[in-house]
PDB file of C-alpha atoms in Angstrom:
ATOM      1  CA  UNK A   1      11.734 -45.217 -44.905  1.00 95.00           C
ATOM      2  CA  UNK A   2      11.096 -44.125 -48.487  1.00 97.00           C
ATOM      3  CA  UNK A   3      11.785 -40.385 -48.411  1.00 98.00           C
ATOM      4  CA  UNK A   4      13.451 -37.782 -46.206  1.00 98.00           C
ATOM      5  CA  UNK A   5      12.646 -34.176 -47.109  1.00 98.00           C
ATOM      6  CA  UNK A   6      15.330 -31.779 -45.865  1.00 98.00           C
ATOM      7  CA  UNK A   7      14.301 -28.119 -45.702  1.00 97.00           C
ATOM      8  CA  UNK A   8      16.760 -25.414 -44.564  1.00 96.00           C
ATOM      9  CA  UNK A   9      15.080 -22.122 -43.727  1.00 95.00           C
ATOM     10  CA  UNK A  10      15.688 -18.649 -42.372  1.00 94.00           C
ATOM     11  CA  UNK A  11      12.726 -16.515 -41.273  1.00 93.00           C
ATOM     12  CA  UNK A  12      10.024 -18.247 -43.316  1.00 93.00           C
ATOM     13  CA  UNK A  13       7.252 -18.317 -40.708  1.00 93.00           C
ATOM     14  CA  UNK A  14       4.490 -17.526 -43.212  1.00 93.00           C
ATOM     15  CA  UNK A  15       5.111 -20.512 -45.458  1.00 93.00           C
ATOM     16  CA  UNK A  16       6.159 -23.409 -43.177  1.00 96.00           C
ATOM     17  CA  UNK A  17       2.705 -24.692 -42.262  1.00 95.00           C
ATOM     18  CA  UNK A  18       1.389 -24.466 -45.824  1.00 95.00           C
ATOM     19  CA  UNK A  19       4.498 -26.187 -47.197  1.00 96.00           C
ATOM     20  CA  UNK A  20       4.257 -29.075 -44.748  1.00 97.00           C
ATOM     21  CA  UNK A  21       0.562 -29.668 -45.480  1.00 97.00           C
ATOM     22  CA  UNK A  22       1.375 -29.754 -49.195  1.00 97.00           C
ATOM     23  CA  UNK A  23       4.214 -32.247 -48.672  1.00 97.00           C
ATOM     24  CA  UNK A  24       2.047 -34.414 -46.407  1.00 97.00           C
ATOM     25  CA  UNK A  25      -0.756 -34.497 -48.959  1.00 97.00           C
ATOM     26  CA  UNK A  26       1.616 -35.627 -51.739  1.00 97.00           C
ATOM     27  CA  UNK A  27       3.181 -38.310 -49.539  1.00 97.00           C
ATOM     28  CA  UNK A  28      -0.156 -39.772 -48.482  1.00 97.00           C
ATOM     29  CA  UNK A  29      -1.479 -39.772 -52.061  1.00 97.00           C
ATOM     30  CA  UNK A  30       1.481 -41.925 -53.159  1.00 97.00           C
ATOM     31  CA  UNK A  31       1.656 -44.017 -49.962  1.00 97.00           C
ATOM     32  CA  UNK A  32       5.250 -43.086 -49.141  1.00 97.00           C
ATOM     33  CA  UNK A  33       6.759 -43.513 -45.706  1.00 97.00           C
ATOM     34  CA  UNK A  34       8.506 -40.225 -45.001  1.00 98.00           C
ATOM     35  CA  UNK A  35       9.977 -37.656 -42.660  1.00 98.00           C
ATOM     36  CA  UNK A  36      10.355 -33.892 -43.035  1.00 98.00           C
ATOM     37  CA  UNK A  37      13.430 -32.335 -41.417  1.00 98.00           C
ATOM     38  CA  UNK A  38      13.253 -28.568 -40.940  1.00 98.00           C
ATOM     39  CA  UNK A  39      16.530 -26.800 -40.119  1.00 97.00           C
ATOM     40  CA  UNK A  40      16.015 -23.336 -38.679  1.00 96.00           C
ATOM     41  CA  UNK A  41      19.219 -21.507 -39.544  1.00 94.00           C
ATOM     42  CA  UNK A  42      19.190 -18.916 -36.762  1.00 93.00           C
ATOM     43  CA  UNK A  43      15.690 -17.657 -37.575  1.00 94.00           C
ATOM     44  CA  UNK A  44      14.591 -14.659 -35.494  1.00 93.00           C
ATOM     45  CA  UNK A  45      10.861 -14.884 -36.260  1.00 94.00           C
ATOM     46  CA  UNK A  46       8.363 -17.545 -35.152  1.00 95.00           C
ATOM     47  CA  UNK A  47       9.679 -20.244 -37.492  1.00 95.00           C
ATOM     48  CA  UNK A  48      10.873 -22.577 -34.731  1.00 96.00           C
ATOM     49  CA  UNK A  49       7.630 -22.274 -32.750  1.00 96.00           C
ATOM     50  CA  UNK A  50       5.707 -23.334 -35.849  1.00 97.00           C
ATOM     51  CA  UNK A  51       8.062 -26.295 -36.404  1.00 97.00           C
ATOM     52  CA  UNK A  52       7.615 -27.382 -32.789  1.00 96.00           C
ATOM     53  CA  UNK A  53       3.824 -27.185 -33.136  1.00 96.00           C
ATOM     54  CA  UNK A  54       3.960 -29.294 -36.296  1.00 96.00           C
ATOM     55  CA  UNK A  55       6.172 -31.800 -34.485  1.00 96.00           C
ATOM     56  CA  UNK A  56       3.609 -32.191 -31.705  1.00 95.00           C
ATOM     57  CA  UNK A  57       0.861 -32.856 -34.249  1.00 95.00           C
ATOM     58  CA  UNK A  58       2.715 -35.090 -36.707  1.00 96.00           C
ATOM     59  CA  UNK A  59       5.204 -37.936 -36.110  1.00 96.00           C
ATOM     60  CA  UNK A  60       6.718 -37.198 -39.527  1.00 97.00           C
ATOM     61  CA  UNK A  61       8.162 -33.818 -38.506  1.00 97.00           C
ATOM     62  CA  UNK A  62      11.694 -33.412 -37.198  1.00 97.00           C
ATOM     63  CA  UNK A  63      13.560 -30.196 -36.572  1.00 97.00           C
ATOM     64  CA  UNK A  64      16.991 -28.722 -35.871  1.00 97.00           C
ATOM     65  CA  UNK A  65      17.457 -25.221 -34.498  1.00 97.00           C
ATOM     66  CA  UNK A  66      20.799 -23.453 -34.845  1.00 95.00           C
ATOM     67  CA  UNK A  67      21.743 -20.913 -32.189  1.00 92.00           C
ATOM     68  CA  UNK A  68      22.765 -18.468 -34.903  1.00 92.00           C
ATOM     69  CA  UNK A  69      22.760 -18.137 -38.659  1.00 92.00           C
ATOM     70  CA  UNK A  70      25.436 -20.343 -40.231  1.00 90.00           C
ATOM     71  CA  UNK A  71      24.193 -20.549 -43.828  1.00 89.00           C
ATOM     72  CA  UNK A  72      22.506 -23.009 -46.125  1.00 92.00           C
ATOM     73  CA  UNK A  73      25.415 -25.437 -46.456  1.00 91.00           C
ATOM     74  CA  UNK A  74      25.735 -26.118 -42.697  1.00 92.00           C
ATOM     75  CA  UNK A  75      21.947 -26.553 -42.525  1.00 95.00           C
ATOM     76  CA  UNK A  76      22.043 -29.120 -45.325  1.00 96.00           C
ATOM     77  CA  UNK A  77      25.017 -30.879 -43.741  1.00 94.00           C
ATOM     78  CA  UNK A  78      23.124 -31.378 -40.484  1.00 95.00           C
ATOM     79  CA  UNK A  79      19.948 -32.372 -42.308  1.00 96.00           C
ATOM     80  CA  UNK A  80      21.822 -34.950 -44.387  1.00 96.00           C
ATOM     81  CA  UNK A  81      23.410 -36.338 -41.243  1.00 95.00           C
ATOM     82  CA  UNK A  82      19.987 -36.989 -39.699  1.00 96.00           C
ATOM     83  CA  UNK A  83      18.141 -38.198 -42.827  1.00 97.00           C
ATOM     84  CA  UNK A  84      16.953 -41.803 -42.753  1.00 96.00           C
ATOM     85  CA  UNK A  85      15.092 -42.150 -46.059  1.00 97.00           C
ATOM     86  CA  UNK A  86      16.315 -44.215 -49.001  1.00 97.00           C
ATOM     87  CA  UNK A  87      15.839 -41.088 -51.125  1.00 98.00           C
ATOM     88  CA  UNK A  88      16.599 -37.629 -49.775  1.00 98.00           C
ATOM     89  CA  UNK A  89      14.780 -34.628 -51.250  1.00 98.00           C
ATOM     90  CA  UNK A  90      15.923 -31.067 -50.606  1.00 97.00           C
ATOM     91  CA  UNK A  91      13.784 -28.008 -51.203  1.00 96.00           C
ATOM     92  CA  UNK A  92      13.534 -24.408 -50.094  1.00 93.00           C
ATOM     93  CA  UNK A  93      10.908 -23.292 -47.591  1.00 93.00           C
ATOM     94  CA  UNK A  94       9.599 -20.309 -49.540  1.00 90.00           C
ATOM     95  CA  UNK A  95       7.015 -22.281 -51.606  1.00 91.00           C
ATOM     96  CA  UNK A  96       8.896 -21.609 -54.838  1.00 90.00           C
ATOM     97  CA  UNK A  97       9.700 -25.345 -55.046  1.00 92.00           C
ATOM     98  CA  UNK A  98       6.661 -27.539 -55.661  1.00 93.00           C
ATOM     99  CA  UNK A  99       6.237 -30.739 -53.596  1.00 96.00           C
ATOM    100  CA  UNK A 100       4.260 -32.120 -56.548  1.00 96.00           C
ATOM    101  CA  UNK A 101       7.653 -32.785 -58.170  1.00 96.00           C
ATOM    102  CA  UNK A 102       8.619 -35.286 -55.452  1.00 97.00           C
ATOM    103  CA  UNK A 103       7.051 -38.459 -56.959  1.00 97.00           C
ATOM    104  CA  UNK A 104       8.863 -38.087 -60.288  1.00 97.00           C
ATOM    105  CA  UNK A 105      12.154 -37.223 -58.605  1.00 97.00           C
ATOM    106  CA  UNK A 106      11.740 -40.298 -56.403  1.00 98.00           C
ATOM    107  CA  UNK A 107      11.006 -42.473 -59.432  1.00 97.00           C
ATOM    108  CA  UNK A 108      14.092 -41.244 -61.308  1.00 97.00           C
ATOM    109  CA  UNK A 109      16.325 -42.217 -58.384  1.00 97.00           C
ATOM    110  CA  UNK A 110      14.704 -45.559 -57.525  1.00 97.00           C
ATOM    111  CA  UNK A 111      13.765 -46.807 -61.003  1.00 96.00           C
ATOM    112  CA  UNK A 112      16.176 -45.112 -63.399  1.00 97.00           C
ATOM    113  CA  UNK A 113      19.149 -45.501 -61.068  1.00 95.00           C
ATOM    114  CA  UNK A 114      20.254 -41.887 -60.770  1.00 97.00           C
ATOM    115  CA  UNK A 115      22.551 -40.994 -57.898  1.00 97.00           C
ATOM    116  CA  UNK A 116      21.410 -37.392 -57.965  1.00 97.00           C
ATOM    117  CA  UNK A 117      18.659 -35.564 -59.852  1.00 97.00           C
ATOM    118  CA  UNK A 118      18.801 -31.774 -59.922  1.00 95.00           C
ATOM    119  CA  UNK A 119      15.825 -29.565 -60.684  1.00 94.00           C
ATOM    120  CA  UNK A 120      15.970 -27.147 -63.609  1.00 92.00           C
ATOM    121  CA  UNK A 121      13.754 -24.076 -63.420  1.00 84.00           C
ATOM    122  CA  UNK A 122      13.459 -23.095 -67.064  1.00 77.00           C
ATOM    123  CA  UNK A 123      10.981 -20.332 -66.333  1.00 72.00           C
ATOM    124  CA  UNK A 124      11.949 -18.292 -63.293  1.00 64.00           C
ATOM    125  CA  UNK A 125      10.116 -15.552 -61.430  1.00 60.00           C
ATOM    126  CA  UNK A 126      13.204 -14.057 -59.822  1.00 59.00           C
ATOM    127  CA  UNK A 127      14.455 -10.516 -60.578  1.00 60.00           C
ATOM    128  CA  UNK A 128      17.307 -10.040 -63.048  1.00 59.00           C
ATOM    129  CA  UNK A 129      19.697  -9.282 -60.144  1.00 58.00           C
ATOM    130  CA  UNK A 130      19.328 -12.951 -59.223  1.00 63.00           C
ATOM    131  CA  UNK A 131      18.799 -14.653 -62.593  1.00 65.00           C
ATOM    132  CA  UNK A 132      21.766 -13.089 -64.421  1.00 69.00           C
ATOM    133  CA  UNK A 133      24.377 -14.102 -61.820  1.00 68.00           C
ATOM    134  CA  UNK A 134      22.771 -17.550 -61.750  1.00 74.00           C
ATOM    135  CA  UNK A 135      23.283 -17.984 -65.503  1.00 78.00           C
ATOM    136  CA  UNK A 136      26.934 -16.976 -65.174  1.00 79.00           C
ATOM    137  CA  UNK A 137      27.383 -19.359 -62.201  1.00 77.00           C
ATOM    138  CA  UNK A 138      25.991 -22.274 -64.120  1.00 83.00           C
ATOM    139  CA  UNK A 139      27.986 -21.639 -67.297  1.00 87.00           C
ATOM    140  CA  UNK A 140      31.223 -21.515 -65.285  1.00 83.00           C
ATOM    141  CA  UNK A 141      30.276 -24.528 -63.153  1.00 85.00           C
ATOM    142  CA  UNK A 142      29.501 -26.658 -66.227  1.00 89.00           C
ATOM    143  CA  UNK A 143      32.866 -25.782 -67.740  1.00 88.00           C
ATOM    144  CA  UNK A 144      34.957 -26.482 -64.650  1.00 86.00           C
ATOM    145  CA  UNK A 145      33.066 -29.472 -63.233  1.00 89.00           C
ATOM    146  CA  UNK A 146      32.639 -31.284 -66.527  1.00 90.00           C
ATOM    147  CA  UNK A 147      28.944 -31.959 -65.737  1.00 92.00           C
ATOM    148  CA  UNK A 148      27.616 -30.772 -69.066  1.00 89.00           C
ATOM    149  CA  UNK A 149      23.981 -31.844 -68.694  1.00 89.00           C
ATOM    150  CA  UNK A 150      23.049 -29.583 -65.762  1.00 91.00           C
ATOM    151  CA  UNK A 151      21.571 -26.158 -66.402  1.00 89.00           C
ATOM    152  CA  UNK A 152      20.973 -25.174 -62.763  1.00 87.00           C
ATOM    153  CA  UNK A 153      23.544 -26.369 -60.213  1.00 87.00           C
ATOM    154  CA  UNK A 154      22.067 -24.246 -57.423  1.00 83.00           C
ATOM    155  CA  UNK A 155      18.424 -25.305 -57.687  1.00 89.00           C
ATOM    156  CA  UNK A 156      17.210 -26.060 -54.170  1.00 90.00           C
ATOM    157  CA  UNK A 157      14.982 -28.903 -55.384  1.00 95.00           C
ATOM    158  CA  UNK A 158      17.126 -32.033 -55.702  1.00 97.00           C
ATOM    159  CA  UNK A 159      16.825 -35.763 -55.072  1.00 98.00           C
ATOM    160  CA  UNK A 160      19.645 -38.026 -53.885  1.00 97.00           C
ATOM    161  CA  UNK A 161      20.235 -41.655 -53.160  1.00 97.00           C
ATOM    162  CA  UNK A 162      20.862 -41.966 -49.434  1.00 97.00           C
ATOM    163  CA  UNK A 163      24.462 -43.089 -50.033  1.00 97.00           C
ATOM    164  CA  UNK A 164      25.235 -39.794 -51.763  1.00 97.00           C
ATOM    165  CA  UNK A 165      24.317 -37.502 -48.867  1.00 96.00           C
ATOM    166  CA  UNK A 166      26.131 -39.752 -46.414  1.00 96.00           C
ATOM    167  CA  UNK A 167      29.360 -39.554 -48.403  1.00 93.00           C
ATOM    168  CA  UNK A 168      29.675 -35.881 -49.306  1.00 92.00           C
ATOM    169  CA  UNK A 169      30.699 -33.000 -47.066  1.00 87.00           C
ATOM    170  CA  UNK A 170      28.752 -29.784 -47.605  1.00 89.00           C
ATOM    171  CA  UNK A 171      30.468 -26.885 -45.808  1.00 80.00           C
ATOM    172  CA  UNK A 172      30.997 -23.145 -46.170  1.00 76.00           C
ATOM    173  CA  UNK A 173      28.810 -22.192 -49.135  1.00 78.00           C
ATOM    174  CA  UNK A 174      29.401 -25.338 -51.183  1.00 82.00           C
ATOM    175  CA  UNK A 175      25.677 -26.109 -51.483  1.00 88.00           C
ATOM    176  CA  UNK A 176      25.865 -24.380 -54.868  1.00 85.00           C
ATOM    177  CA  UNK A 177      28.061 -27.187 -56.161  1.00 87.00           C
ATOM    178  CA  UNK A 178      26.634 -30.335 -54.582  1.00 93.00           C
ATOM    179  CA  UNK A 179      26.543 -32.119 -57.990  1.00 93.00           C
ATOM    180  CA  UNK A 180      30.280 -31.441 -58.322  1.00 92.00           C
ATOM    181  CA  UNK A 181      30.873 -32.745 -54.790  1.00 92.00           C
ATOM    182  CA  UNK A 182      28.882 -35.872 -55.634  1.00 94.00           C
ATOM    183  CA  UNK A 183      30.875 -36.410 -58.817  1.00 93.00           C
ATOM    184  CA  UNK A 184      34.162 -36.072 -56.923  1.00 89.00           C
ATOM    185  CA  UNK A 185      32.891 -38.643 -54.414  1.00 91.00           C
ATOM    186  CA  UNK A 186      32.366 -41.167 -57.209  1.00 92.00           C
ATOM    187  CA  UNK A 187      28.635 -40.743 -57.882  1.00 95.00           C
ATOM    188  CA  UNK A 188      28.646 -40.191 -61.611  1.00 91.00           C
ATOM    189  CA  UNK A 189      25.034 -40.794 -62.674  1.00 95.00           C
ATOM    190  CA  UNK A 190      23.716 -37.263 -62.327  1.00 96.00           C
ATOM    191  CA  UNK A 191      20.516 -36.217 -64.054  1.00 96.00           C
ATOM    192  CA  UNK A 192      18.220 -33.257 -64.416  1.00 95.00           C
ATOM    193  CA  UNK A 193      14.479 -32.710 -64.362  1.00 95.00           C
ATOM    194  CA  UNK A 194      12.610 -29.630 -65.516  1.00 93.00           C
ATOM    195  CA  UNK A 195      10.611 -28.411 -62.505  1.00 91.00           C
ATOM    196  CA  UNK A 196       7.968 -25.769 -61.962  1.00 83.00           C
ATOM    197  CA  UNK A 197       9.190 -22.555 -60.364  1.00 74.00           C
ATOM    198  CA  UNK A 198       6.548 -20.599 -58.504  1.00 71.00           C
ATOM    199  CA  UNK A 199       6.605 -16.917 -57.709  1.00 65.00           C
ATOM    200  CA  UNK A 200       7.465 -16.182 -54.075  1.00 65.00           C
ATOM    201  CA  UNK A 201       4.249 -15.969 -52.081  1.00 66.00           C
ATOM    202  CA  UNK A 202       5.550 -14.445 -48.837  1.00 67.00           C
ATOM    203  CA  UNK A 203       8.401 -12.135 -47.916  1.00 62.00           C
ATOM    204  CA  UNK A 204      11.503 -11.476 -49.992  1.00 62.00           C
ATOM    205  CA  UNK A 205      14.442 -13.606 -51.086  1.00 60.00           C
ATOM    206  CA  UNK A 206      17.289 -13.955 -48.572  1.00 56.00           C
ATOM    207  CA  UNK A 207      19.828 -14.567 -51.352  1.00 52.00           C
ATOM    208  CA  UNK A 208      20.067 -11.524 -53.607  1.00 50.00           C
ATOM    209  CA  UNK A 209      22.793  -9.467 -55.240  1.00 48.00           C
ATOM    210  CA  UNK A 210      26.048  -9.817 -57.121  1.00 51.00           C
ATOM    211  CA  UNK A 211      27.917 -10.952 -54.011  1.00 57.00           C
ATOM    212  CA  UNK A 212      26.445 -14.386 -54.781  1.00 55.00           C
ATOM    213  CA  UNK A 213      28.395 -14.372 -58.030  1.00 59.00           C
ATOM    214  CA  UNK A 214      31.680 -13.345 -56.404  1.00 67.00           C
ATOM    215  CA  UNK A 215      31.378 -15.829 -53.535  1.00 66.00           C
ATOM    216  CA  UNK A 216      30.189 -18.586 -55.838  1.00 66.00           C
ATOM    217  CA  UNK A 217      33.095 -18.040 -58.222  1.00 66.00           C
ATOM    218  CA  UNK A 218      35.636 -18.188 -55.378  1.00 70.00           C
ATOM    219  CA  UNK A 219      33.975 -21.322 -53.960  1.00 71.00           C
ATOM    220  CA  UNK A 220      34.112 -22.956 -57.381  1.00 74.00           C
ATOM    221  CA  UNK A 221      37.837 -22.230 -57.672  1.00 73.00           C
ATOM    222  CA  UNK A 222      38.352 -23.666 -54.185  1.00 71.00           C
ATOM    223  CA  UNK A 223      36.404 -26.793 -55.052  1.00 70.00           C
ATOM    224  CA  UNK A 224      38.289 -27.222 -58.337  1.00 73.00           C
ATOM    225  CA  UNK A 225      41.638 -26.867 -56.562  1.00 72.00           C
ATOM    226  CA  UNK A 226      40.669 -29.258 -53.757  1.00 66.00           C
ATOM    227  CA  UNK A 227      39.301 -31.851 -56.165  1.00 69.00           C
ATOM    228  CA  UNK A 228      42.401 -31.611 -58.360  1.00 67.00           C
ATOM    229  CA  UNK A 229      45.179 -31.032 -55.837  1.00 64.00           C
ATOM    230  CA  UNK A 230      43.499 -31.344 -52.406  1.00 60.00           C
ATOM    231  CA  UNK A 231      45.144 -34.695 -51.710  1.00 59.00           C
ATOM    232  CA  UNK A 232      48.425 -33.729 -53.375  1.00 67.00           C
ATOM    233  CA  UNK A 233      49.136 -29.992 -52.923  1.00 70.00           C
ATOM    234  CA  UNK A 234      52.856 -30.680 -53.373  1.00 70.00           C
ATOM    235  CA  UNK A 235      52.172 -31.475 -57.016  1.00 71.00           C
ATOM    236  CA  UNK A 236      51.172 -27.912 -57.828  1.00 73.00           C
ATOM    237  CA  UNK A 237      53.145 -25.912 -55.252  1.00 78.00           C
ATOM    238  CA  UNK A 238      56.226 -28.104 -55.612  1.00 79.00           C
ATOM    239  CA  UNK A 239      56.175 -27.827 -59.399  1.00 79.00           C
ATOM    240  CA  UNK A 240      55.717 -24.038 -59.416  1.00 83.00           C
ATOM    241  CA  UNK A 241      58.283 -23.586 -56.649  1.00 86.00           C
ATOM    242  CA  UNK A 242      60.871 -25.762 -58.373  1.00 86.00           C
ATOM    243  CA  UNK A 243      60.280 -23.989 -61.689  1.00 88.00           C
ATOM    244  CA  UNK A 244      60.701 -20.510 -60.215  1.00 89.00           C
ATOM    245  CA  UNK A 245      63.758 -21.540 -58.176  1.00 88.00           C
ATOM    246  CA  UNK A 246      65.468 -23.019 -61.226  1.00 89.00           C
ATOM    247  CA  UNK A 247      64.738 -19.933 -63.341  1.00 90.00           C
ATOM    248  CA  UNK A 248      66.242 -17.690 -60.650  1.00 90.00           C
ATOM    249  CA  UNK A 249      69.185 -20.031 -60.080  1.00 89.00           C
ATOM    250  CA  UNK A 250      70.161 -20.212 -63.743  1.00 89.00           C
ATOM    251  CA  UNK A 251      69.703 -16.443 -64.066  1.00 88.00           C
ATOM    252  CA  UNK A 252      72.179 -15.911 -61.229  1.00 85.00           C
ATOM    253  CA  UNK A 253      74.581 -18.391 -62.847  1.00 88.00           C
ATOM    254  CA  UNK A 254      74.289 -16.443 -66.100  1.00 87.00           C
ATOM    255  CA  UNK A 255      75.071 -13.172 -64.362  1.00 85.00           C
ATOM    256  CA  UNK A 256      78.066 -14.769 -62.602  1.00 86.00           C
ATOM    257  CA  UNK A 257      79.388 -16.301 -65.826  1.00 87.00           C
ATOM    258  CA  UNK A 258      79.083 -12.951 -67.603  1.00 84.00           C
ATOM    259  CA  UNK A 259      80.958 -11.204 -64.781  1.00 83.00           C
ATOM    260  CA  UNK A 260      83.700 -13.849 -64.819  1.00 86.00           C
ATOM    261  CA  UNK A 261      84.093 -13.567 -68.594  1.00 84.00           C
ATOM    262  CA  UNK A 262      84.515  -9.790 -68.341  1.00 85.00           C
ATOM    263  CA  UNK A 263      87.106 -10.084 -65.560  1.00 82.00           C
ATOM    264  CA  UNK A 264      89.162 -12.649 -67.515  1.00 85.00           C
ATOM    265  CA  UNK A 265      89.159 -10.502 -70.644  1.00 84.00           C
ATOM    266  CA  UNK A 266      89.733  -7.185 -68.854  1.00 81.00           C
ATOM    267  CA  UNK A 267      86.361  -5.780 -69.891  1.00 82.00           C
ATOM    268  CA  UNK A 268      85.051  -3.097 -67.522  1.00 81.00           C
ATOM    269  CA  UNK A 269      81.903  -4.339 -65.784  1.00 75.00           C
ATOM    270  CA  UNK A 270      79.828  -2.986 -62.925  1.00 74.00           C
ATOM    271  CA  UNK A 271      79.196  -4.985 -59.764  1.00 80.00           C
ATOM    272  CA  UNK A 272      76.622  -7.771 -60.020  1.00 76.00           C
ATOM    273  CA  UNK A 273      74.795  -6.253 -57.029  1.00 76.00           C
ATOM    274  CA  UNK A 274      74.295  -3.059 -59.039  1.00 80.00           C
ATOM    275  CA  UNK A 275      72.290  -4.945 -61.659  1.00 80.00           C
ATOM    276  CA  UNK A 276      68.488  -5.060 -61.239  1.00 83.00           C
ATOM    277  CA  UNK A 277      68.505  -8.538 -62.840  1.00 83.00           C
ATOM    278  CA  UNK A 278      70.404  -9.878 -59.845  1.00 84.00           C
ATOM    279  CA  UNK A 279      67.614  -8.871 -57.474  1.00 87.00           C
ATOM    280  CA  UNK A 280      64.925 -10.144 -59.831  1.00 89.00           C
ATOM    281  CA  UNK A 281      66.685 -13.520 -59.992  1.00 88.00           C
ATOM    282  CA  UNK A 282      67.166 -13.598 -56.203  1.00 88.00           C
ATOM    283  CA  UNK A 283      63.492 -12.760 -55.598  1.00 91.00           C
ATOM    284  CA  UNK A 284      62.451 -15.520 -57.993  1.00 91.00           C
ATOM    285  CA  UNK A 285      64.546 -18.033 -56.064  1.00 90.00           C
ATOM    286  CA  UNK A 286      63.046 -16.901 -52.748  1.00 90.00           C
ATOM    287  CA  UNK A 287      59.473 -17.130 -54.048  1.00 90.00           C
ATOM    288  CA  UNK A 288      60.239 -20.551 -55.494  1.00 88.00           C
ATOM    289  CA  UNK A 289      61.531 -21.744 -52.140  1.00 88.00           C
ATOM    290  CA  UNK A 290      58.433 -20.420 -50.375  1.00 88.00           C
ATOM    291  CA  UNK A 291      56.105 -22.154 -52.821  1.00 82.00           C
ATOM    292  CA  UNK A 292      58.008 -25.404 -52.379  1.00 81.00           C
ATOM    293  CA  UNK A 293      57.686 -25.162 -48.594  1.00 81.00           C
ATOM    294  CA  UNK A 294      53.983 -24.314 -48.981  1.00 80.00           C
ATOM    295  CA  UNK A 295      53.570 -27.630 -50.768  1.00 73.00           C
ATOM    296  CA  UNK A 296      55.070 -29.488 -47.801  1.00 71.00           C
ATOM    297  CA  UNK A 297      52.893 -27.607 -45.329  1.00 76.00           C
ATOM    298  CA  UNK A 298      49.833 -28.161 -47.519  1.00 69.00           C
ATOM    299  CA  UNK A 299      50.482 -31.898 -47.491  1.00 62.00           C
ATOM    300  CA  UNK A 300      50.593 -31.849 -43.698  1.00 63.00           C
ATOM    301  CA  UNK A 301      47.388 -29.887 -43.070  1.00 65.00           C
ATOM    302  CA  UNK A 302      45.339 -30.858 -46.139  1.00 55.00           C
ATOM    303  CA  UNK A 303      41.709 -31.236 -45.118  1.00 55.00           C
ATOM    304  CA  UNK A 304      42.648 -32.103 -41.530  1.00 61.00           C
ATOM    305  CA  UNK A 305      40.523 -29.637 -39.527  1.00 56.00           C
ATOM    306  CA  UNK A 306      38.443 -31.787 -37.126  1.00 57.00           C
ATOM    307  CA  UNK A 307      36.139 -28.889 -36.185  1.00 56.00           C
ATOM    308  CA  UNK A 308      35.042 -27.870 -39.674  1.00 58.00           C
ATOM    309  CA  UNK A 309      31.458 -29.015 -39.165  1.00 63.00           C
ATOM    310  CA  UNK A 310      30.894 -28.223 -35.496  1.00 63.00           C
ATOM    311  CA  UNK A 311      27.732 -26.123 -35.330  1.00 70.00           C
ATOM    312  CA  UNK A 312      25.922 -24.963 -32.211  1.00 70.00           C
ATOM    313  CA  UNK A 313      22.520 -26.676 -32.163  1.00 81.00           C
ATOM    314  CA  UNK A 314      20.141 -25.204 -29.604  1.00 79.00           C
ATOM    315  CA  UNK A 315      17.231 -27.651 -29.948  1.00 79.00           C
ATOM    316  CA  UNK A 316      16.168 -30.774 -31.818  1.00 86.00           C
ATOM    317  CA  UNK A 317      12.823 -32.508 -32.201  1.00 83.00           C
TER     318      UNK A 317
END
């Protein structure tokens, strides 16, 4: 199969049928073999009924229905797991991503050898409450990930070689940083294509507000830590713990040596336990010990949760 199109959605009943017809028309014009996988992420409208109707009419339509809303990353994870195409295309269901971009994205992966091609919406029709946090996300993500050539990490329109989606784990809200996940998995040829961004035709955006910036920033820090120390948490916790313990230990030795010197020379000196520096040094030693133990525990449980990607799927077609 040439192409799998993976489309996560939440309450997009107005646009599903129109989007599929558009995709189908593009695929037939270019003679691609294809499938379209819709993932209904706990939709409460008629989205799933429409997907089922499309599935009865077309052999190219597949669908996954979650029992509740899990988020975009779990939807993509399940879609990637089921995808069979040599190239996997992701796009949003709100008609803001144009299926006319698919042939060029496909060509860049198959002919130019890209592992991943991310869309870049230079001209956006989103409100400033969405575009400004997005700019801040991308500036921070470029700095931390080291992927300097991407302007829009979170663009829903992306193309992947099949091997990429089968070897990355998208969980939580990590869909924002899929290029970073791909890079950490060893897929280094990551490109960008300027794509057309259309104004939303139906409904309102489900992803608005500054909470996207806060959550995205925390996710980026998590991803940076896991990619840097995820396999070796003892390296960071052990180092910090040892450093703090040694500082506290030598501080206590200094206080003891000073007390001993005063006793030998008959110099009046208050009790060590009456000095605030004693308690500061003791607290530093305790924190250092805790950090050191955290490194051991981190090594034991690092990325070992077997149920991370267990999602309740109600129906599949």
